[in-house]
Each structure stands twice: as structure tokens, then as C-alpha cells.
Amino acid sequence: MSALQRDAVVAGAGIGGLTAAVALHRRGWRVTVCERAPGPTAVGAGIVLAPNALRAFDAIGFDITRAVGRAVPAAMGLRRADGRWLSRADTAALAARYGGPPLAVHRSALADALAAALPDGTIRYGVAVDSVDDADGSPVVRTSDGDLGGADLVLAADGIHSPLRRRYFPDHPGLRYSGETAWRTVLPAAAGSAEAVTAETWGRGQRFGVVPLADGRTYVFATAVAPEGHRPADVRTELLRRYGGWHDPIPALLERIDPAAVLQHDLYDLAAPLPRFHHGRLAWLGDAAHAMTPNLGQGGCQAIEDAAVLAHLLDGAGGTDVPAALAAYSAARCARTDAIRVRARRAGRIAALTHPLAMAVRDLAVRATPARAAYRAMDALFDGFTLPGGIDTVPAGVGTRCEVR
């Protein structure tokens, strides 16, 4: 690690921005995180940290289990609305294959743990990043609380609607509506073992997920094919109408929902890949760089990978050539993240089928898929995280649409 003091400004205190801040701080950077929200919030949903994300955390020396625990469900899989299993995998088998099982946590608990790993005052809440000037030279970050100059690096972790992405890529087509809306909430811990298995249930253009969290609570989510902007007046009535006749424990979970704590968001992804993830001393990560639908559970995981790779390459640059390190970051990340974005889109189309015959064929295909083939399909996701050798070992533009410059 260089003794040279380096300064970074991170736009956004989401999972990707905070992970990047922790990774840079542990490598000697002085970091300022600007977050437009007025403060941290306990409201939110769950996130499944797949083995690739856990390995990325290991790469930056961050142990999430110290903050949220290690409890994992016995199994995970897919079901039909009548409860019949389409596929099921034991968590022990996943751990044996990938070095550890997925870990499901509350997003706010993860964010709190990351924030606690930063010096006091690092995160400036209620401060929005409006623009970045002179990203090629000496960036000046324009914020709602005044200008921040002298940054060696600016990270755009400003989310799916990233203003910095729109400014620097004005010709990009932006977001594409997937055709689905989603409801998410977290329920308090309950006695019994009915929720001890992670499962996603497929119906006709509708899905329902049950994910036990490491702290004993249960994350539930539902999706439905719906017009963009559809917002029911009564959330509980809507969810009961759609999923109340499905298999146990779904009806009982719906009865426990607090409508005020239910989040609803339409599902979007980028209509096309960005040409690159950097511009001079400015880099994009997470949803700002490669927004994807949640169908593979990889959106947050890929943001964590971004942060680990970015910090690793910047460390290798020795503080002398940040633009070259960011160009290497683009080359290292574009192909993997875009392949997952496309794969998530395709998975969503399959899961959201509405024609009965197409649904029957889909379900039969899932049931007939051998376990070894199902594991191979997960290998690219769970075993795909690697740290590149350094800024001189990443072939610029190879295997990616990124235009490194």
C-alpha cells in the first residue's frame, strides 16, 4: 500500500458504494460517501449473498457473518403453486461445491455493518451528488451541500436511475421495463420450521419467494406481470388475491404482513450495456453500471464484486495511474456483468410465462434437469469471481463491448 494519501468520493451509500468505501479505506484511501437520503433506514428487504459475493467480501477482508450471523436454511429450490417441488438442493451440497453456502441477510443489517467499518463522518447523509466536472483531470464533485474538489477518484454508485450515468452516456437507451412489478418485505422471526427452506414458487405470470434470514427473520417477495406503474390501493388484499390459495406457508405469511412495511418496485434493467464503466477518474459500479433484474439474485452480489475488483486494481496502480486502473476495471467487469444481466432477463421471461402449455413445458424441463446440470448452470455465477492480476494484465476490451480509453 502506498504511503501517498489518496482521496475518493463515492456517490451513493448502497451496498456497492459502501463496499467500495470499506475496500478503499482499508487500502489507505480517505473516503467521503455522499448519500441523498437523510439517514440510514431500517425499512428494506433481504439480500442473498451468494458464494461469489462472500468471496469478494473475503478479498477485502470484511467478515459479514460477525454482524449478521451464520444461520442458513437446510435447502433451497423451486416449487409450483400447489407445493410440488420442481427442483431442490441441499445447502450442505452447495457449501461442499462452492466452499460455503449462500447467506441471506437484511439489507439494512448489511449496510449498517459496512458503515460501522468506516471512520465516523465518512458518510454524509442528505447530500446528493449533482454532477462531476473535469473527470479527465482533477474532478470536482458538485453536491447539494457544496463542491468537493481535489478527489483522485469518484465512484458513481448512485443506483439504477443514476444521474451520473445519464449525464456521461446521454445516447444510451437507459432502462427497460421487464413487464413485472415486485413486492418485498421482512417478517419478524416466528416459531416453527415451516420457513426453514428457501423457495421460490412459480405460478401463472406470478412468483412468490420465502427466504429465511441469518438473524431468524423471514424475507418474502412476490412478483407479477403487471402494467408499469400499477399500484393496488390495498396491498394485503392484492397479495391475498394473487397468492392466498398457494401452498403453505404462503397464506400464513401473507396474514403476518404489515402493509406499511411492504416495498413495491417495478423491475427494470439496462436496455443495453454501457460502452464502458469509466471516464477518466470517474467509475460506475453496481446498478449504476449494469442494472439487472433480480431473477438470479445477483444484482447486489455483482456490486460487491465490482467493489473488490476496483479496489484491487487501484491498489495495484500504486496511486500513480488511477485512469489506467479504471480502464482495467472496465475491461475486467463488463463482460461478466453483462452476461449476467442478459441471463437474468432471460430467466425472468421463463419464470413469468402465462400460457398454460408453455408453463407445463417449462416445469417439466426444470424437473427433468439432472442435478449435475443444474449445478453447472450455477458454476458460472458462484465460481465466476476472480481478481485480475493487475492493470497491466487485463486485456483491454477483450471479450467485452466496453470501449476502453
JSON list of N, CA, C and O in Angstrom, two decimals, residues 66-97:
[
{"chain": "A", "resi": 66, "resn": "ARG", "atom": "N", "xyz": [-19.87, -11.79, 11.18]},
{"chain": "A", "resi": 66, "resn": "ARG", "atom": "CA", "xyz": [-19.69, -11.24, 12.52]},
{"chain": "A", "resi": 66, "resn": "ARG", "atom": "C", "xyz": [-20.83, -10.31, 12.89]},
{"chain": "A", "resi": 66, "resn": "ARG", "atom": "O", "xyz": [-21.15, -10.14, 14.07]},
{"chain": "A", "resi": 67, "resn": "ALA", "atom": "N", "xyz": [-21.45, -9.71, 11.87]},
{"chain": "A", "resi": 67, "resn": "ALA", "atom": "CA", "xyz": [-22.53, -8.77, 12.13]},
{"chain": "A", "resi": 67, "resn": "ALA", "atom": "C", "xyz": [-23.91, -9.40, 12.04]},
{"chain": "A", "resi": 67, "resn": "ALA", "atom": "O", "xyz": [-24.84, -8.99, 12.74]},
{"chain": "A", "resi": 68, "resn": "VAL", "atom": "N", "xyz": [-24.08, -10.41, 11.17]},
{"chain": "A", "resi": 68, "resn": "VAL", "atom": "CA", "xyz": [-25.43, -10.91, 10.92]},
{"chain": "A", "resi": 68, "resn": "VAL", "atom": "C", "xyz": [-25.60, -12.38, 11.25]},
{"chain": "A", "resi": 68, "resn": "VAL", "atom": "O", "xyz": [-26.72, -12.90, 11.19]},
{"chain": "A", "resi": 69, "resn": "GLY", "atom": "N", "xyz": [-24.54, -13.08, 11.60]},
{"chain": "A", "resi": 69, "resn": "GLY", "atom": "CA", "xyz": [-24.66, -14.49, 11.93]},
{"chain": "A", "resi": 69, "resn": "GLY", "atom": "C", "xyz": [-24.40, -15.41, 10.75]},
{"chain": "A", "resi": 69, "resn": "GLY", "atom": "O", "xyz": [-24.18, -14.96, 9.63]},
{"chain": "A", "resi": 70, "resn": "ARG", "atom": "N", "xyz": [-24.44, -16.70, 11.02]},
{"chain": "A", "resi": 70, "resn": "ARG", "atom": "CA", "xyz": [-24.12, -17.70, 10.01]},
{"chain": "A", "resi": 70, "resn": "ARG", "atom": "C", "xyz": [-25.26, -18.66, 9.70]},
{"chain": "A", "resi": 70, "resn": "ARG", "atom": "O", "xyz": [-25.10, -19.61, 8.95]},
{"chain": "A", "resi": 71, "resn": "ALA", "atom": "N", "xyz": [-26.42, -18.48, 10.32]},
{"chain": "A", "resi": 71, "resn": "ALA", "atom": "CA", "xyz": [-27.53, -19.42, 10.13]},
{"chain": "A", "resi": 71, "resn": "ALA", "atom": "C", "xyz": [-27.97, -19.46, 8.67]},
{"chain": "A", "resi": 71, "resn": "ALA", "atom": "O", "xyz": [-28.17, -18.41, 8.05]},
{"chain": "A", "resi": 72, "resn": "VAL", "atom": "N", "xyz": [-28.13, -20.65, 8.14]},
{"chain": "A", "resi": 72, "resn": "VAL", "atom": "CA", "xyz": [-28.56, -20.82, 6.75]},
{"chain": "A", "resi": 72, "resn": "VAL", "atom": "C", "xyz": [-29.67, -21.87, 6.71]},
{"chain": "A", "resi": 72, "resn": "VAL", "atom": "O", "xyz": [-29.76, -22.74, 7.57]},
{"chain": "A", "resi": 73, "resn": "PRO", "atom": "N", "xyz": [-30.56, -21.79, 5.71]},
{"chain": "A", "resi": 73, "resn": "PRO", "atom": "CA", "xyz": [-31.64, -22.79, 5.59]},
{"chain": "A", "resi": 73, "resn": "PRO", "atom": "C", "xyz": [-31.08, -24.15, 5.19]},
{"chain": "A", "resi": 73, "resn": "PRO", "atom": "O", "xyz": [-29.97, -24.26, 4.67]},
{"chain": "A", "resi": 74, "resn": "ALA", "atom": "N", "xyz": [-31.89, -25.18, 5.42]},
{"chain": "A", "resi": 74, "resn": "ALA", "atom": "CA", "xyz": [-31.45, -26.54, 5.12]},
{"chain": "A", "resi": 74, "resn": "ALA", "atom": "C", "xyz": [-31.40, -26.81, 3.62]},
{"chain": "A", "resi": 74, "resn": "ALA", "atom": "O", "xyz": [-30.61, -27.64, 3.16]},
{"chain": "A", "resi": 75, "resn": "ALA", "atom": "N", "xyz": [-32.26, -26.13, 2.86]},
{"chain": "A", "resi": 75, "resn": "ALA", "atom": "CA", "xyz": [-32.34, -26.39, 1.42]},
{"chain": "A", "resi": 75, "resn": "ALA", "atom": "C", "xyz": [-32.89, -25.17, 0.71]},
{"chain": "A", "resi": 75, "resn": "ALA", "atom": "O", "xyz": [-33.41, -24.23, 1.33]},
{"chain": "A", "resi": 76, "resn": "MET", "atom": "N", "xyz": [-32.79, -25.20, -0.62]},
{"chain": "A", "resi": 76, "resn": "MET", "atom": "CA", "xyz": [-33.36, -24.14, -1.44]},
{"chain": "A", "resi": 76, "resn": "MET", "atom": "C", "xyz": [-33.81, -24.73, -2.76]},
{"chain": "A", "resi": 76, "resn": "MET", "atom": "O", "xyz": [-33.25, -25.75, -3.21]},
{"chain": "A", "resi": 77, "resn": "GLY", "atom": "N", "xyz": [-34.86, -24.14, -3.35]},
{"chain": "A", "resi": 77, "resn": "GLY", "atom": "CA", "xyz": [-35.32, -24.70, -4.61]},
{"chain": "A", "resi": 77, "resn": "GLY", "atom": "C", "xyz": [-36.53, -23.98, -5.17]},
{"chain": "A", "resi": 77, "resn": "GLY", "atom": "O", "xyz": [-36.90, -22.89, -4.72]},
{"chain": "A", "resi": 78, "resn": "LEU", "atom": "N", "xyz": [-37.14, -24.61, -6.20]},
{"chain": "A", "resi": 78, "resn": "LEU", "atom": "CA", "xyz": [-38.29, -24.07, -6.91]},
{"chain": "A", "resi": 78, "resn": "LEU", "atom": "C", "xyz": [-39.50, -24.97, -6.68]},
{"chain": "A", "resi": 78, "resn": "LEU", "atom": "O", "xyz": [-39.38, -26.20, -6.64]},
{"chain": "A", "resi": 79, "resn": "ARG", "atom": "N", "xyz": [-40.69, -24.34, -6.55]},
{"chain": "A", "resi": 79, "resn": "ARG", "atom": "CA", "xyz": [-41.93, -25.09, -6.34]},
{"chain": "A", "resi": 79, "resn": "ARG", "atom": "C", "xyz": [-43.01, -24.57, -7.28]},
{"chain": "A", "resi": 79, "resn": "ARG", "atom": "O", "xyz": [-42.92, -23.47, -7.82]},
{"chain": "A", "resi": 80, "resn": "ARG", "atom": "N", "xyz": [-44.05, -25.39, -7.44]},
{"chain": "A", "resi": 80, "resn": "ARG", "atom": "CA", "xyz": [-45.28, -24.96, -8.11]},
{"chain": "A", "resi": 80, "resn": "ARG", "atom": "C", "xyz": [-46.23, -24.38, -7.08]},
{"chain": "A", "resi": 80, "resn": "ARG", "atom": "O", "xyz": [-46.06, -24.57, -5.87]},
{"chain": "A", "resi": 81, "resn": "ALA", "atom": "N", "xyz": [-47.28, -23.74, -7.55]},
{"chain": "A", "resi": 81, "resn": "ALA", "atom": "CA", "xyz": [-48.24, -23.12, -6.63]},
{"chain": "A", "resi": 81, "resn": "ALA", "atom": "C", "xyz": [-48.95, -24.14, -5.75]},
{"chain": "A", "resi": 81, "resn": "ALA", "atom": "O", "xyz": [-49.42, -23.80, -4.65]},
{"chain": "A", "resi": 82, "resn": "ASP", "atom": "N", "xyz": [-49.01, -25.39, -6.20]},
{"chain": "A", "resi": 82, "resn": "ASP", "atom": "CA", "xyz": [-49.64, -26.44, -5.37]},
{"chain": "A", "resi": 82, "resn": "ASP", "atom": "C", "xyz": [-48.66, -27.04, -4.37]},
{"chain": "A", "resi": 82, "resn": "ASP", "atom": "O", "xyz": [-49.02, -27.93, -3.60]},
{"chain": "A", "resi": 83, "resn": "GLY", "atom": "N", "xyz": [-47.43, -26.57, -4.37]},
{"chain": "A", "resi": 83, "resn": "GLY", "atom": "CA", "xyz": [-46.43, -27.02, -3.41]},
{"chain": "A", "resi": 83, "resn": "GLY", "atom": "C", "xyz": [-45.46, -28.06, -3.94]},
{"chain": "A", "resi": 83, "resn": "GLY", "atom": "O", "xyz": [-44.47, -28.37, -3.27]},
{"chain": "A", "resi": 84, "resn": "ARG", "atom": "N", "xyz": [-45.73, -28.62, -5.09]},
{"chain": "A", "resi": 84, "resn": "ARG", "atom": "CA", "xyz": [-44.85, -29.66, -5.63]},
{"chain": "A", "resi": 84, "resn": "ARG", "atom": "C", "xyz": [-43.49, -29.06, -5.98]},
{"chain": "A", "resi": 84, "resn": "ARG", "atom": "O", "xyz": [-43.40, -28.00, -6.60]},
{"chain": "A", "resi": 85, "resn": "TRP", "atom": "N", "xyz": [-42.43, -29.75, -5.57]},
{"chain": "A", "resi": 85, "resn": "TRP", "atom": "CA", "xyz": [-41.08, -29.27, -5.86]},
{"chain": "A", "resi": 85, "resn": "TRP", "atom": "C", "xyz": [-40.72, -29.52, -7.32]},
{"chain": "A", "resi": 85, "resn": "TRP", "atom": "O", "xyz": [-40.93, -30.61, -7.85]},
{"chain": "A", "resi": 86, "resn": "LEU", "atom": "N", "xyz": [-40.19, -28.51, -7.96]},
{"chain": "A", "resi": 86, "resn": "LEU", "atom": "CA", "xyz": [-39.63, -28.65, -9.30]},
{"chain": "A", "resi": 86, "resn": "LEU", "atom": "C", "xyz": [-38.14, -28.95, -9.24]},
{"chain": "A", "resi": 86, "resn": "LEU", "atom": "O", "xyz": [-37.60, -29.69, -10.06]},
{"chain": "A", "resi": 87, "resn": "SER", "atom": "N", "xyz": [-37.46, -28.35, -8.27]},
{"chain": "A", "resi": 87, "resn": "SER", "atom": "CA", "xyz": [-36.05, -28.64, -8.04]},
{"chain": "A", "resi": 87, "resn": "SER", "atom": "C", "xyz": [-35.73, -28.29, -6.60]},
{"chain": "A", "resi": 87, "resn": "SER", "atom": "O", "xyz": [-36.38, -27.43, -6.01]},
{"chain": "A", "resi": 88, "resn": "ARG", "atom": "N", "xyz": [-34.74, -28.97, -6.05]},
{"chain": "A", "resi": 88, "resn": "ARG", "atom": "CA", "xyz": [-34.37, -28.73, -4.65]},
{"chain": "A", "resi": 88, "resn": "ARG", "atom": "C", "xyz": [-32.92, -29.12, -4.46]},
{"chain": "A", "resi": 88, "resn": "ARG", "atom": "O", "xyz": [-32.49, -30.17, -4.97]},
{"chain": "A", "resi": 89, "resn": "ALA", "atom": "N", "xyz": [-32.18, -28.27, -3.76]},
{"chain": "A", "resi": 89, "resn": "ALA", "atom": "CA", "xyz": [-30.77, -28.55, -3.49]},
{"chain": "A", "resi": 89, "resn": "ALA", "atom": "C", "xyz": [-30.50, -28.36, -2.00]},
{"chain": "A", "resi": 89, "resn": "ALA", "atom": "O", "xyz": [-30.94, -27.37, -1.41]},
{"chain": "A", "resi": 90, "resn": "ASP", "atom": "N", "xyz": [-29.80, -29.33, -1.40]},
{"chain": "A", "resi": 90, "resn": "ASP", "atom": "CA", "xyz": [-29.42, -29.20, -0.01]},
{"chain": "A", "resi": 90, "resn": "ASP", "atom": "C", "xyz": [-28.33, -28.14, 0.13]},
{"chain": "A", "resi": 90, "resn": "ASP", "atom": "O", "xyz": [-27.40, -28.07, -0.68]},
{"chain": "A", "resi": 91, "resn": "THR", "atom": "N", "xyz": [-28.44, -27.35, 1.18]},
{"chain": "A", "resi": 91, "resn": "THR", "atom": "CA", "xyz": [-27.45, -26.31, 1.42]},
{"chain": "A", "resi": 91, "resn": "THR", "atom": "C", "xyz": [-26.07, -26.92, 1.63]},
{"chain": "A", "resi": 91, "resn": "THR", "atom": "O", "xyz": [-25.06, -26.36, 1.20]},
{"chain": "A", "resi": 92, "resn": "ALA", "atom": "N", "xyz": [-26.01, -28.08, 2.28]},
{"chain": "A", "resi": 92, "resn": "ALA", "atom": "CA", "xyz": [-24.73, -28.74, 2.51]},
{"chain": "A", "resi": 92, "resn": "ALA", "atom": "C", "xyz": [-24.03, -29.07, 1.19]},
{"chain": "A", "resi": 92, "resn": "ALA", "atom": "O", "xyz": [-22.80, -28.96, 1.07]},
{"chain": "A", "resi": 93, "resn": "ALA", "atom": "N", "xyz": [-24.81, -29.48, 0.19]},
{"chain": "A", "resi": 93, "resn": "ALA", "atom": "CA", "xyz": [-24.22, -29.79, -1.12]},
{"chain": "A", "resi": 93, "resn": "ALA", "atom": "C", "xyz": [-23.68, -28.53, -1.79]},
{"chain": "A", "resi": 93, "resn": "ALA", "atom": "O", "xyz": [-22.61, -28.56, -2.42]},
{"chain": "A", "resi": 94, "resn": "LEU", "atom": "N", "xyz": [-24.41, -27.42, -1.65]},
{"chain": "A", "resi": 94, "resn": "LEU", "atom": "CA", "xyz": [-23.93, -26.15, -2.20]},
{"chain": "A", "resi": 94, "resn": "LEU", "atom": "C", "xyz": [-22.64, -25.73, -1.52]},
{"chain": "A", "resi": 94, "resn": "LEU", "atom": "O", "xyz": [-21.69, -25.27, -2.17]},
{"chain": "A", "resi": 95, "resn": "ALA", "atom": "N", "xyz": [-22.60, -25.88, -0.19]},
{"chain": "A", "resi": 95, "resn": "ALA", "atom": "CA", "xyz": [-21.40, -25.50, 0.55]},
{"chain": "A", "resi": 95, "resn": "ALA", "atom": "C", "xyz": [-20.20, -26.34, 0.13]},
{"chain": "A", "resi": 95, "resn": "ALA", "atom": "O", "xyz": [-19.08, -25.84, 0.00]},
{"chain": "A", "resi": 96, "resn": "ALA", "atom": "N", "xyz": [-20.44, -27.64, -0.09]},
{"chain": "A", "resi": 96, "resn": "ALA", "atom": "CA", "xyz": [-19.34, -28.53, -0.49]},
{"chain": "A", "resi": 96, "resn": "ALA", "atom": "C", "xyz": [-18.81, -28.16, -1.87]},
{"chain": "A", "resi": 96, "resn": "ALA", "atom": "O", "xyz": [-17.61, -28.23, -2.13]},
{"chain": "A", "resi": 97, "resn": "ARG", "atom": "N", "xyz": [-19.70, -27.73, -2.76]},
{"chain": "A", "resi": 97, "resn": "ARG", "atom": "CA", "xyz": [-19.27, -27.43, -4.12]},
{"chain": "A", "resi": 97, "resn": "ARG", "atom": "C", "xyz": [-18.62, -26.06, -4.24]},
{"chain": "A", "resi": 97, "resn": "ARG", "atom": "O", "xyz": [-17.66, -25.89, -4.99]}
]
